[in-house]
PDB file of C-alpha atoms in Angstrom:
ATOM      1  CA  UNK A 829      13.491  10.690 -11.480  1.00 56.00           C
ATOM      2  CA  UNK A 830      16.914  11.063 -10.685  1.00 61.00           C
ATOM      3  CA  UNK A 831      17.714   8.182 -13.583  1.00 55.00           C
ATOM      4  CA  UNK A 832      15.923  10.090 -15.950  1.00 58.00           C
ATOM      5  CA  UNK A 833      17.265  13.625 -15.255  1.00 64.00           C
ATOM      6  CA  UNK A 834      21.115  11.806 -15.585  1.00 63.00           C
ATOM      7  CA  UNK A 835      19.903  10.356 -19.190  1.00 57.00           C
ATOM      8  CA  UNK A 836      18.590  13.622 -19.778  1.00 66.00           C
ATOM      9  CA  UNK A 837      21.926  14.918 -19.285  1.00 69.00           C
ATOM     10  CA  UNK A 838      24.055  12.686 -21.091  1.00 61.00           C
ATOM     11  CA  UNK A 839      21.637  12.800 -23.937  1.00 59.00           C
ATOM     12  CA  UNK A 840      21.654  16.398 -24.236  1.00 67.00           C
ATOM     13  CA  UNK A 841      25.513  16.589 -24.472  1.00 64.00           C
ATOM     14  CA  UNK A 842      25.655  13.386 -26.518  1.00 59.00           C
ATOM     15  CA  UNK A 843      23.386  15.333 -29.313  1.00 64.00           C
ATOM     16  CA  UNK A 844      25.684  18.105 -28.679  1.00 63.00           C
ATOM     17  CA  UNK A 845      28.925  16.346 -29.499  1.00 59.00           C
ATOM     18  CA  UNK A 846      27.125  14.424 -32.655  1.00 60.00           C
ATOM     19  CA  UNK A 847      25.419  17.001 -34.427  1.00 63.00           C
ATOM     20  CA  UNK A 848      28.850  19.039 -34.286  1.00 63.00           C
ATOM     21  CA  UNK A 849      30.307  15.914 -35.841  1.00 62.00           C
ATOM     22  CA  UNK A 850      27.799  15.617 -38.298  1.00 63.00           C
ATOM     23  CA  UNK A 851      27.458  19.276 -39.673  1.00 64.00           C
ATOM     24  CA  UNK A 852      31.648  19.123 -39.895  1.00 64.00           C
ATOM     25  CA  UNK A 853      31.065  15.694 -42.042  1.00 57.00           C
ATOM     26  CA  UNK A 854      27.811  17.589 -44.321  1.00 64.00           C
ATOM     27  CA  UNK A 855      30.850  20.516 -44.481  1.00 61.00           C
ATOM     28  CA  UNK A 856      33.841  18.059 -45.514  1.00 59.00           C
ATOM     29  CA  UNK A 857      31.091  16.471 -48.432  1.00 57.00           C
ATOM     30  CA  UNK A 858      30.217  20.080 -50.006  1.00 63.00           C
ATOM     31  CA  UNK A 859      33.911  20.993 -49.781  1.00 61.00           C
ATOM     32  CA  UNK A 860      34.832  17.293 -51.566  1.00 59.00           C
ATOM     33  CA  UNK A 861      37.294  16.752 -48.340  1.00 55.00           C
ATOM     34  CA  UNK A 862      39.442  13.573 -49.588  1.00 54.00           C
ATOM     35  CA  UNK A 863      37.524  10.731 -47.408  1.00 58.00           C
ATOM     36  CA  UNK A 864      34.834  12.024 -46.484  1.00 60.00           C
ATOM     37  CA  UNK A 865      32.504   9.883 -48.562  1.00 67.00           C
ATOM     38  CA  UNK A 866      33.943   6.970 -46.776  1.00 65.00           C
ATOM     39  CA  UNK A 867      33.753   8.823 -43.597  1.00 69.00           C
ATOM     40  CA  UNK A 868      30.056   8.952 -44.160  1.00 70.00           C
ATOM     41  CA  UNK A 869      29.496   5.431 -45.076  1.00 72.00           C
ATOM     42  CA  UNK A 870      31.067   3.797 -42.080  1.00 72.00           C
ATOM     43  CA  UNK A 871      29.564   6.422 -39.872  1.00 72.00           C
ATOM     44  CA  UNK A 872      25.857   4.883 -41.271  1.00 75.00           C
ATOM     45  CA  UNK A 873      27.712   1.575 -41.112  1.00 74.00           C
ATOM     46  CA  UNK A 874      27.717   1.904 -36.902  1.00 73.00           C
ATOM     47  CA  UNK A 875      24.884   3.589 -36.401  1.00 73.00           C
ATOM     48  CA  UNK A 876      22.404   0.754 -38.738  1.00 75.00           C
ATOM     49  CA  UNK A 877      24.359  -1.579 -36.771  1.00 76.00           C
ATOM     50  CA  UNK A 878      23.525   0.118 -33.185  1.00 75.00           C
ATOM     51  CA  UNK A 879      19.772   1.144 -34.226  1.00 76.00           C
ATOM     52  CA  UNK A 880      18.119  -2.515 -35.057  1.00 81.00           C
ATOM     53  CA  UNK A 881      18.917  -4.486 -32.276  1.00 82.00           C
ATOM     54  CA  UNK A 882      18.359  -0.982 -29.870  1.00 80.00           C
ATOM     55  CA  UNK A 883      15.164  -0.450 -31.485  1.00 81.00           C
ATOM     56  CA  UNK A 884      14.277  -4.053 -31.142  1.00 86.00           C
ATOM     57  CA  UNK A 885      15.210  -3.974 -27.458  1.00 85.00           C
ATOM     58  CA  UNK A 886      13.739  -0.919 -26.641  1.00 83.00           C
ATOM     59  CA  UNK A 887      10.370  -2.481 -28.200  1.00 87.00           C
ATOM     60  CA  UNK A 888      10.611  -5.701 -26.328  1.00 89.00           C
ATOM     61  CA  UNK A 889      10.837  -3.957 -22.899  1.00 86.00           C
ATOM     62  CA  UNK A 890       8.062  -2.014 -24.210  1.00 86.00           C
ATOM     63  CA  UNK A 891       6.071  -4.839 -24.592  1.00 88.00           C
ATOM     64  CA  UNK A 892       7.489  -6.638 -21.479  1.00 86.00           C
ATOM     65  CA  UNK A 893       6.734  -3.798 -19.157  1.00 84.00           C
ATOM     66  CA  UNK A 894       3.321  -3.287 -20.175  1.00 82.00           C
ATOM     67  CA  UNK A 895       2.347  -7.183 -19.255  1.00 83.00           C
ATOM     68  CA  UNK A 896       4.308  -7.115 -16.278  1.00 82.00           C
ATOM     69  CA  UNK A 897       2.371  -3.879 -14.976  1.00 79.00           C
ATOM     70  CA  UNK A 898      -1.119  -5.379 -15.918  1.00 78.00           C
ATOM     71  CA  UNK A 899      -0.307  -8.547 -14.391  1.00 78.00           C
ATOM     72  CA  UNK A 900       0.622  -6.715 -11.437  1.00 75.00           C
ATOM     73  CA  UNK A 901      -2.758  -5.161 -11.140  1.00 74.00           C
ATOM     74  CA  UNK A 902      -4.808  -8.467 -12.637  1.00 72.00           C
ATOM     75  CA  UNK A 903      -8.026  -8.769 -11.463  1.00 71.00           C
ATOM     76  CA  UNK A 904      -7.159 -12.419  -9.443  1.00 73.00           C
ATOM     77  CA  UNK A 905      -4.464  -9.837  -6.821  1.00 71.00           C
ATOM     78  CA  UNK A 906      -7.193  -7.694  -6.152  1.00 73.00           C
ATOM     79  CA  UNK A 907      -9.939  -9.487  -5.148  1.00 78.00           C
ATOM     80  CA  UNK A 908      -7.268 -11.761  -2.964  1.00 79.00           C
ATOM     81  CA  UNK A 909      -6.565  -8.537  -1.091  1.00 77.00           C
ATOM     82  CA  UNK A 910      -9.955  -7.518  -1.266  1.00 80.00           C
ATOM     83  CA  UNK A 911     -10.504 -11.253   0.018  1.00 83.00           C
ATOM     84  CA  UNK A 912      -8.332 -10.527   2.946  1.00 80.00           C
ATOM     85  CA  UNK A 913      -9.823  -7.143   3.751  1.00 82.00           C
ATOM     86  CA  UNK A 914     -13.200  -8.861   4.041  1.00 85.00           C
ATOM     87  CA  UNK A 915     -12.032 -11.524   6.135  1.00 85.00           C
ATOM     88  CA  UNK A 916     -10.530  -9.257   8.658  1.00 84.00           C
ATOM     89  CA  UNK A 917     -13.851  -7.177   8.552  1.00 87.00           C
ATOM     90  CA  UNK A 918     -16.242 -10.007   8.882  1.00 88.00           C
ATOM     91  CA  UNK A 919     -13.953 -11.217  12.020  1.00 88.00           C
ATOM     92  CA  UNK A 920     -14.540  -7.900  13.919  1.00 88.00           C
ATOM     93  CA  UNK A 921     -18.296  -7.661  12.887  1.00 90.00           C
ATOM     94  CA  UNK A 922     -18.714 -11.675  14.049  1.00 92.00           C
ATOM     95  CA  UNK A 923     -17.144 -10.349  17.389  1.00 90.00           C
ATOM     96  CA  UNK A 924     -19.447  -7.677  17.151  1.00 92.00           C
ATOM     97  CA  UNK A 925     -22.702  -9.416  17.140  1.00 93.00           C
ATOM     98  CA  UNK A 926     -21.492 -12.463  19.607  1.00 92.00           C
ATOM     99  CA  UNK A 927     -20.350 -10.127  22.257  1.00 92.00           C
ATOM    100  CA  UNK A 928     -23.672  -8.241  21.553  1.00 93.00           C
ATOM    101  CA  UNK A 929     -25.554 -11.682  21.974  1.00 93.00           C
ATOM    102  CA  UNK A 930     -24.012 -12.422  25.403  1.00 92.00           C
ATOM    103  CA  UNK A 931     -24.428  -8.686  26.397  1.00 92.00           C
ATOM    104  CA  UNK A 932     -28.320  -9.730  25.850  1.00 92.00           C
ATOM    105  CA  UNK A 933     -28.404 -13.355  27.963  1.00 92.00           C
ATOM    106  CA  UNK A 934     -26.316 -11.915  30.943  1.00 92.00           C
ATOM    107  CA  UNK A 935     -28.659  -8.882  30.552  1.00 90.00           C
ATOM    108  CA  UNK A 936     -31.694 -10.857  31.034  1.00 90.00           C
ATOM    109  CA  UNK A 937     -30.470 -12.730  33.470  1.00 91.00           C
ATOM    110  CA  UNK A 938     -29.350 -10.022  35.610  1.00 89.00           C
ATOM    111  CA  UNK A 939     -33.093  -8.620  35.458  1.00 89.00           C
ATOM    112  CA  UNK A 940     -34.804 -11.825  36.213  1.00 87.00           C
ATOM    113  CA  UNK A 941     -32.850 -12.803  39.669  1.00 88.00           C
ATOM    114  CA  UNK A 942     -33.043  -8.816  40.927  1.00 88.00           C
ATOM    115  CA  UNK A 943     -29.188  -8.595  40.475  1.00 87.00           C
ATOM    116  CA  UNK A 944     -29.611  -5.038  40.377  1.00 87.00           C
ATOM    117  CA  UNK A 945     -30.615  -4.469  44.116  1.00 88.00           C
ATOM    118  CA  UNK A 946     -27.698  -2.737  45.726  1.00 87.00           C
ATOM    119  CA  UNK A 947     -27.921  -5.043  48.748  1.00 87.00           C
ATOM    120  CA  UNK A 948     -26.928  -7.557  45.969  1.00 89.00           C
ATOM    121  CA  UNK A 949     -23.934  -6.335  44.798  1.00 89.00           C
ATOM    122  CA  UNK A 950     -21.378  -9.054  45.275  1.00 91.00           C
ATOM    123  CA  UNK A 951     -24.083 -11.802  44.260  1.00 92.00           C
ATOM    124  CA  UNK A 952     -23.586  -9.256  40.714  1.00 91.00           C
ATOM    125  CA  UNK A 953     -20.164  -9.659  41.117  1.00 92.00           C
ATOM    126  CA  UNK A 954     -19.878 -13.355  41.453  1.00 92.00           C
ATOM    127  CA  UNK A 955     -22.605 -14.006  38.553  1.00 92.00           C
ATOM    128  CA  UNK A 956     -20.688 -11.744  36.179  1.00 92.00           C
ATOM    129  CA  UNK A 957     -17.314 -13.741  37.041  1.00 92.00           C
ATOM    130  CA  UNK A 958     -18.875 -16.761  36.583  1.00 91.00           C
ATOM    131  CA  UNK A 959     -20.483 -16.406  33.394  1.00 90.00           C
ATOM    132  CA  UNK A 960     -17.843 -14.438  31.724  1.00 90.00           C
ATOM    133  CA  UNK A 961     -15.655 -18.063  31.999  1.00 90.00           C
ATOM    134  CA  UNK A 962     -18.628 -19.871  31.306  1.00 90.00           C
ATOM    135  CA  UNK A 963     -19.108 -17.897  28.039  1.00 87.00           C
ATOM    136  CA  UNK A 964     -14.470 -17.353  27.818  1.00 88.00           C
ATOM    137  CA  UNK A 965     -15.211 -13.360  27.863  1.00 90.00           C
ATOM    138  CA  UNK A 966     -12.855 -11.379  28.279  1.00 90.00           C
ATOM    139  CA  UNK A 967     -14.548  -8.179  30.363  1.00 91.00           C
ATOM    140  CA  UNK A 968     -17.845  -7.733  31.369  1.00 93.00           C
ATOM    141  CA  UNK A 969     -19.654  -4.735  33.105  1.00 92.00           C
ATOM    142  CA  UNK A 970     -22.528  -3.640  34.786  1.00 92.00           C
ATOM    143  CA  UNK A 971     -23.325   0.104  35.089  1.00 92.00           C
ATOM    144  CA  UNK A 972     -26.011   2.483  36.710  1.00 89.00           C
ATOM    145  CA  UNK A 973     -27.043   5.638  37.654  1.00 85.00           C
ATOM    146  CA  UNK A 974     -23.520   6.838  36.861  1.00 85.00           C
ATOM    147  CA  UNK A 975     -21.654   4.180  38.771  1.00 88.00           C
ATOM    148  CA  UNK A 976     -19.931   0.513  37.972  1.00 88.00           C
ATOM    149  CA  UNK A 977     -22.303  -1.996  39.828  1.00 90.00           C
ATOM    150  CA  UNK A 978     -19.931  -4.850  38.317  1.00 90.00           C
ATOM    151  CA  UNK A 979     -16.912  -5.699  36.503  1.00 90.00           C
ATOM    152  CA  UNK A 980     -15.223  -9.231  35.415  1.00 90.00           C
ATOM    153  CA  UNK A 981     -12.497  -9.600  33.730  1.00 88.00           C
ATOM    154  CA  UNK A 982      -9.625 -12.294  32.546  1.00 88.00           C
ATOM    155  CA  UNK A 983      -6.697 -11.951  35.009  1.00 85.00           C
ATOM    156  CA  UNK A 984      -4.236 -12.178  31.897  1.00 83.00           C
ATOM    157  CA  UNK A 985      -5.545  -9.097  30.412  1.00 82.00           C
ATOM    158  CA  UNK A 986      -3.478  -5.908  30.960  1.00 78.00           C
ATOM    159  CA  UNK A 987      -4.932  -3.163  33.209  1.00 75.00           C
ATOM    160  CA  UNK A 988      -7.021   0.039  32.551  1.00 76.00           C
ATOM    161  CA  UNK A 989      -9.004  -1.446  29.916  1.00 79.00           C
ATOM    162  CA  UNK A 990     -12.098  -1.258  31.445  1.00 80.00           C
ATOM    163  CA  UNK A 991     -14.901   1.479  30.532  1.00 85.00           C
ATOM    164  CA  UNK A 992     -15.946   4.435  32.935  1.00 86.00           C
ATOM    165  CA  UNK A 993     -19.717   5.417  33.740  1.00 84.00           C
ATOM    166  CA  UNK A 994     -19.252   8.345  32.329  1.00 86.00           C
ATOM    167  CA  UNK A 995     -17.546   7.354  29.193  1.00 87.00           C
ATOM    168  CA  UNK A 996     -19.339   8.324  25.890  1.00 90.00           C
ATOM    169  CA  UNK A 997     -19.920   4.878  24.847  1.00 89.00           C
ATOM    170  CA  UNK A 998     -21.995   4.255  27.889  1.00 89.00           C
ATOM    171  CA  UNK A 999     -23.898   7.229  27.543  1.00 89.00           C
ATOM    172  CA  UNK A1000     -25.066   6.259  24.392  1.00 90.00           C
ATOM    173  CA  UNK A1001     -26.253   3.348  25.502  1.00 89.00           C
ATOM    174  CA  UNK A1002     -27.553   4.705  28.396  1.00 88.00           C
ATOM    175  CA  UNK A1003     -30.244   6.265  25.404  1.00 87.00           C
ATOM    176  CA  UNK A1004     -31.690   3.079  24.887  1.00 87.00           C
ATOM    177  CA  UNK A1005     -30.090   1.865  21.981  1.00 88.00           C
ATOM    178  CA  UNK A1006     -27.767  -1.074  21.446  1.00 91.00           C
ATOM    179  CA  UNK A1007     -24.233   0.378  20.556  1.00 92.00           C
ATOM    180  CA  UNK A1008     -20.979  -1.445  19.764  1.00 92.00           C
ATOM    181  CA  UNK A1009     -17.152   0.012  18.801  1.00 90.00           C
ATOM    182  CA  UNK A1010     -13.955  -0.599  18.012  1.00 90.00           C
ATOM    183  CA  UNK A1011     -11.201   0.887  20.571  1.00 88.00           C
ATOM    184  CA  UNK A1012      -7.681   0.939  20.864  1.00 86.00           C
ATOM    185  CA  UNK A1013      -5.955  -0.252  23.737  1.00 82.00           C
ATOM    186  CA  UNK A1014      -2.243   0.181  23.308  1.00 80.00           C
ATOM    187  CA  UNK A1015      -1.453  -1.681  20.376  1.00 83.00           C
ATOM    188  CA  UNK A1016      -4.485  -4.535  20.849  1.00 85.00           C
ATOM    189  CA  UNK A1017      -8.205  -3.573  19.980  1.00 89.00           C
ATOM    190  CA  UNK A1018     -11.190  -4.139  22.044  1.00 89.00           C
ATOM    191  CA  UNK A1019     -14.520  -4.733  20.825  1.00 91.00           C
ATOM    192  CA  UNK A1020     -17.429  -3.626  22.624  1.00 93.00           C
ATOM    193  CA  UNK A1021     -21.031  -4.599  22.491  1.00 93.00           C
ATOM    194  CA  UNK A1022     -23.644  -2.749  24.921  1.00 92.00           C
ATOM    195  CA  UNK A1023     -27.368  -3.501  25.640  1.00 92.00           C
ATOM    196  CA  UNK A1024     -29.567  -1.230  27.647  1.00 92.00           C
ATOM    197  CA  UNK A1025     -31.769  -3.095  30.662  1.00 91.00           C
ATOM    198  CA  UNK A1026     -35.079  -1.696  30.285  1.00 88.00           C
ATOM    199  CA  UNK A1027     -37.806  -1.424  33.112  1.00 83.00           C
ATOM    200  CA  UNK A1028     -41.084   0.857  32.634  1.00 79.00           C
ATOM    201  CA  UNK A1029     -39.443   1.856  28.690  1.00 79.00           C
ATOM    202  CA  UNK A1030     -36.565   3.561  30.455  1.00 85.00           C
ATOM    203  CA  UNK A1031     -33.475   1.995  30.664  1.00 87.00           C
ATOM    204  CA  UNK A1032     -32.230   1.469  34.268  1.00 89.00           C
ATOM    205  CA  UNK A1033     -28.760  -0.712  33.777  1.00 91.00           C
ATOM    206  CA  UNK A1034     -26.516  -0.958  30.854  1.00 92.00           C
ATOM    207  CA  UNK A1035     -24.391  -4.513  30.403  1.00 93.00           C
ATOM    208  CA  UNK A1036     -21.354  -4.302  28.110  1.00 93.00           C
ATOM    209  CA  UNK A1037     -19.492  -6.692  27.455  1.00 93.00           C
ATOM    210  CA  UNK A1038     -16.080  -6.807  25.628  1.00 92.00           C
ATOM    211  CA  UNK A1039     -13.684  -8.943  23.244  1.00 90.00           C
ATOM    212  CA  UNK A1040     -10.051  -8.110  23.268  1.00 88.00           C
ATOM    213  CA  UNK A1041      -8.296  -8.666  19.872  1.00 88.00           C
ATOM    214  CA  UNK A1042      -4.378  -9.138  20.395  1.00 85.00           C
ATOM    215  CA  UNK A1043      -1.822  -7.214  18.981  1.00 84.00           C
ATOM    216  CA  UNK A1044      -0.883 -10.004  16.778  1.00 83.00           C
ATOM    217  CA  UNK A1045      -4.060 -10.031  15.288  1.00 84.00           C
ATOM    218  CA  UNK A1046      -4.613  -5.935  14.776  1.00 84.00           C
ATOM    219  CA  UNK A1047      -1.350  -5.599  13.321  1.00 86.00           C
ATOM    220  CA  UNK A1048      -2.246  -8.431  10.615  1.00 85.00           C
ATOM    221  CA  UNK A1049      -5.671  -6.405  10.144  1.00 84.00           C
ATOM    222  CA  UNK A1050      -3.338  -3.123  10.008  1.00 83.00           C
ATOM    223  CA  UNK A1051      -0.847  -4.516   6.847  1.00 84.00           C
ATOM    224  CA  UNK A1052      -3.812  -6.285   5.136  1.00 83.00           C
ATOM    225  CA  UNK A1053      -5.267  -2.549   5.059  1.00 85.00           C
ATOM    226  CA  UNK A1054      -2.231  -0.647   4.417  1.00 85.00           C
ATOM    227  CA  UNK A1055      -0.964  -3.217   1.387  1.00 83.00           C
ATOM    228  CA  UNK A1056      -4.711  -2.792  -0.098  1.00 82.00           C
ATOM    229  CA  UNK A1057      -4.952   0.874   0.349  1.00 83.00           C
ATOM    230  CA  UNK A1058      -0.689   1.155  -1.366  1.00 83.00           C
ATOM    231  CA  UNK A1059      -2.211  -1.424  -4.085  1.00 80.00           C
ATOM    232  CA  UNK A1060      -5.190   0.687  -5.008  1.00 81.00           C
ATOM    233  CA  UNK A1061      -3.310   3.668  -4.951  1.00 83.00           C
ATOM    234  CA  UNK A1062      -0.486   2.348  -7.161  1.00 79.00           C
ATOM    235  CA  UNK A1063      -3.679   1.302  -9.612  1.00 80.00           C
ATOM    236  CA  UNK A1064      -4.805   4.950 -10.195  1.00 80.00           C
ATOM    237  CA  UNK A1065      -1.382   5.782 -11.122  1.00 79.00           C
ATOM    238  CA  UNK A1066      -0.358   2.587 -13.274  1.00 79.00           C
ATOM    239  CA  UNK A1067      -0.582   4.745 -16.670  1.00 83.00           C
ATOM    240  CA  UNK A1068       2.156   7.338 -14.733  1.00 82.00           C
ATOM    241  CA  UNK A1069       4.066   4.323 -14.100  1.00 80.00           C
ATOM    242  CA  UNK A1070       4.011   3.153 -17.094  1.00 82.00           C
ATOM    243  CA  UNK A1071       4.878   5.959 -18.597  1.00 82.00           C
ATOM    244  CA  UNK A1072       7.664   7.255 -16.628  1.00 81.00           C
ATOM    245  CA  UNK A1073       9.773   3.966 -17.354  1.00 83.00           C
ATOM    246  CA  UNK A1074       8.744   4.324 -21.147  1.00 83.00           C
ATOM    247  CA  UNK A1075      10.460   7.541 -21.103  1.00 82.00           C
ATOM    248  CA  UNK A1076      13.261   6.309 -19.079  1.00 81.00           C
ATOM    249  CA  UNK A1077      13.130   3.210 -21.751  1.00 83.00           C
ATOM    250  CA  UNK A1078      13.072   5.341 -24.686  1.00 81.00           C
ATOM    251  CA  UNK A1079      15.824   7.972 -23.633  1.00 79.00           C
ATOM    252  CA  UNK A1080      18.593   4.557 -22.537  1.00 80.00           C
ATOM    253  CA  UNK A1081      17.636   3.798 -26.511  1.00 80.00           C
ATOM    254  CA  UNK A1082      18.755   7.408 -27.844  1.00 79.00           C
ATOM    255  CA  UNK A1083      21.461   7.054 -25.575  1.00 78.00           C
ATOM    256  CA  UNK A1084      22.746   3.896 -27.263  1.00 79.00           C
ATOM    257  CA  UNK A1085      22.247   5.148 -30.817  1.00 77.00           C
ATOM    258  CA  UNK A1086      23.781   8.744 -30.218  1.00 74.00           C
ATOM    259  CA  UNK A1087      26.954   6.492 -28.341  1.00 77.00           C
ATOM    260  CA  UNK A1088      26.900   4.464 -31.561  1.00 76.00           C
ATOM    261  CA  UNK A1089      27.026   7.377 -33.707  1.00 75.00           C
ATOM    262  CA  UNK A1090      29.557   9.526 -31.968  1.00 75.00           C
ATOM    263  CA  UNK A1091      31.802   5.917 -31.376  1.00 76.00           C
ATOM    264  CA  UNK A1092      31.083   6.311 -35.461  1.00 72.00           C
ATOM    265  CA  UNK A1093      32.472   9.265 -35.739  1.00 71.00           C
ATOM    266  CA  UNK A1094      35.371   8.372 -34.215  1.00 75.00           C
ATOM    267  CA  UNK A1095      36.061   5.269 -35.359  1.00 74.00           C
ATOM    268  CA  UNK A1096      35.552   6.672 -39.105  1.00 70.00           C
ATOM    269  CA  UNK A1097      38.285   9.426 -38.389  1.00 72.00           C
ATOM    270  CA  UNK A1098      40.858   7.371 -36.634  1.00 73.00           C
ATOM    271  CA  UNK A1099      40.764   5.263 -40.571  1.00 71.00           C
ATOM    272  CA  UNK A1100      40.197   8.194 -42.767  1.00 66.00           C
ATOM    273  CA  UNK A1101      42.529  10.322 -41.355  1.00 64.00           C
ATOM    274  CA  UNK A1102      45.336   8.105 -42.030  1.00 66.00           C
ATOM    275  CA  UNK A1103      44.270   7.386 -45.625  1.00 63.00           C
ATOM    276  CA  UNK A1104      44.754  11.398 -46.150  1.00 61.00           C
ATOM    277  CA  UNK A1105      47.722  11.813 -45.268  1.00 64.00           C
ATOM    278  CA  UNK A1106      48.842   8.902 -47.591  1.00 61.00           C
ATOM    279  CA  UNK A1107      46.753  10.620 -50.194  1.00 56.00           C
ATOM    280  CA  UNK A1108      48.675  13.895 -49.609  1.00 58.00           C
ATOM    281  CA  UNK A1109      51.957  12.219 -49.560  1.00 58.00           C
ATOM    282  CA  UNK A1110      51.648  10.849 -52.781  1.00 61.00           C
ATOM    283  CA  UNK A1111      50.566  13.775 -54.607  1.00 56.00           C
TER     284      UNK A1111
END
């Protein structure tokens, strides 16, 4: 914008300074000023010699600009972004259903061998440990009647990442449905999958269990999103784009030619003026 305003500018007083010079040289012809006939020759002289190759140029990048912007937005760069996108998407929803899927088996499990008893509360403890490495979980939980019967998690994971009985997610499952999310945990996501234990049709337990996606890995997910949702938003306004440096284009052209013509102008007076004088010498 600011280019354009400055071309603006120098355009406006550029007309300014050649029309002046050309309604003095259409004033010298009707008056039959000695000169002025060549005046206006080498005047056309600079400017035929400034248009063609200006026009040409300003034709080229034209051209040039308007294959450069479509092959920015080519069909092959969006569906590789779009590509991307899906890959990241299909990554959380595969984390999704697996953690879902061992939510289920330990589930079971914990039904069959009674694990809910409260007088077996560190035999829950020890089976959730030892199937959350046998499965390489990352957290695993058992909760009921408002309180956390069991909880195993990897001992490189940071702190506070576990759920609380009274969380919404757990109350949703706590409906009888299967639930999963996406939270954030500092600058890492954690995925979590939750299956209601059912006894009678109510549901008396709910297992969750959870995958924890680095920060690495989120803030890859986080650029692929942002560079599709910049390209996409670039796309709707290609024609503006385009457009705007058309105009900017177009305006460094009239720039040139008006330069040429006023350098014309010049250049013409600097040789005619000379000539008069000898011509009113002589006389």
């Amino acid at each position: 914008m600011a280019l354009i305003n400055l071309n603006i500018i120098l355009l406006v007083v550029l007309v300014f300074l050649v029309g002046r010079n050309i309604l003095k040289l259409i004033f010298e012809r009707r008056q039959h000023v000695l000169g002025a006939h060549l005046r206006t020759r080498l005047v056309v002289a600079f400017v035929g010699i400034a248009l063609l190759p200006a026009t040409l140029m300003f034709l080229a990048a034209v051209v040039f600009l308007g294959n450069s912007i479509e092959k920015w937005f080519d069909g092959q760069v969006e569906n590789s972004l779009e590509g991307s996108l899906e890959v990241a998407r299909t990554y959380y929803e595969d984390l999704s259903r697996t953690a879902l899927g061992f939510a289920h088996q330990i589930g079971t499990r914990v039904s069959s061998e009674g694990l809910l008893a409260p007088a077996r509360r560190a035999d829950l403890k020890r089976f959730l440990e030892e199937h959350r490495a046998e499965y390489q979980l990352d957290v695993v939980e058992v909760f009921a009647r408002g309180q956390t019967l069991g909880r195993a998690k990897r001992s490189d994971l940071p702190g506070g990442i576990g759920l609380e009985p009274w969380s919404k997610f757990v109350r949703r499952a706590a409906s009888g449905q299967e639930v999963t999310t996406v939270d954030s945990v500092g600058e890492a996501d954690m995925i979590r999958a939750a299956t209601p234990l059912m006894s009678d049709g109510h549901p008396v337990a709910i297992v969750v269990v959870d995958a924890y996606v680095p920060k690495s890995l989120v803030k890859r997910r986080e650029e692929i999103d942002r560079a599709f949702g910049e390209y996409l938003r670039l796309k709707i306004q290609r024609r503006p784009i385009q457009t705007a440096y058309t105009i900017t284009l177009a305006l460094v052209t009239l720039v040139v030619i008006f330069s040429a013509t006023w350098v014309g102008f010049y250049v013409a007076r600097r040789i005619t003026v000379p000539i008069e004088r000898l011509a009113a010498g002589t006389r």
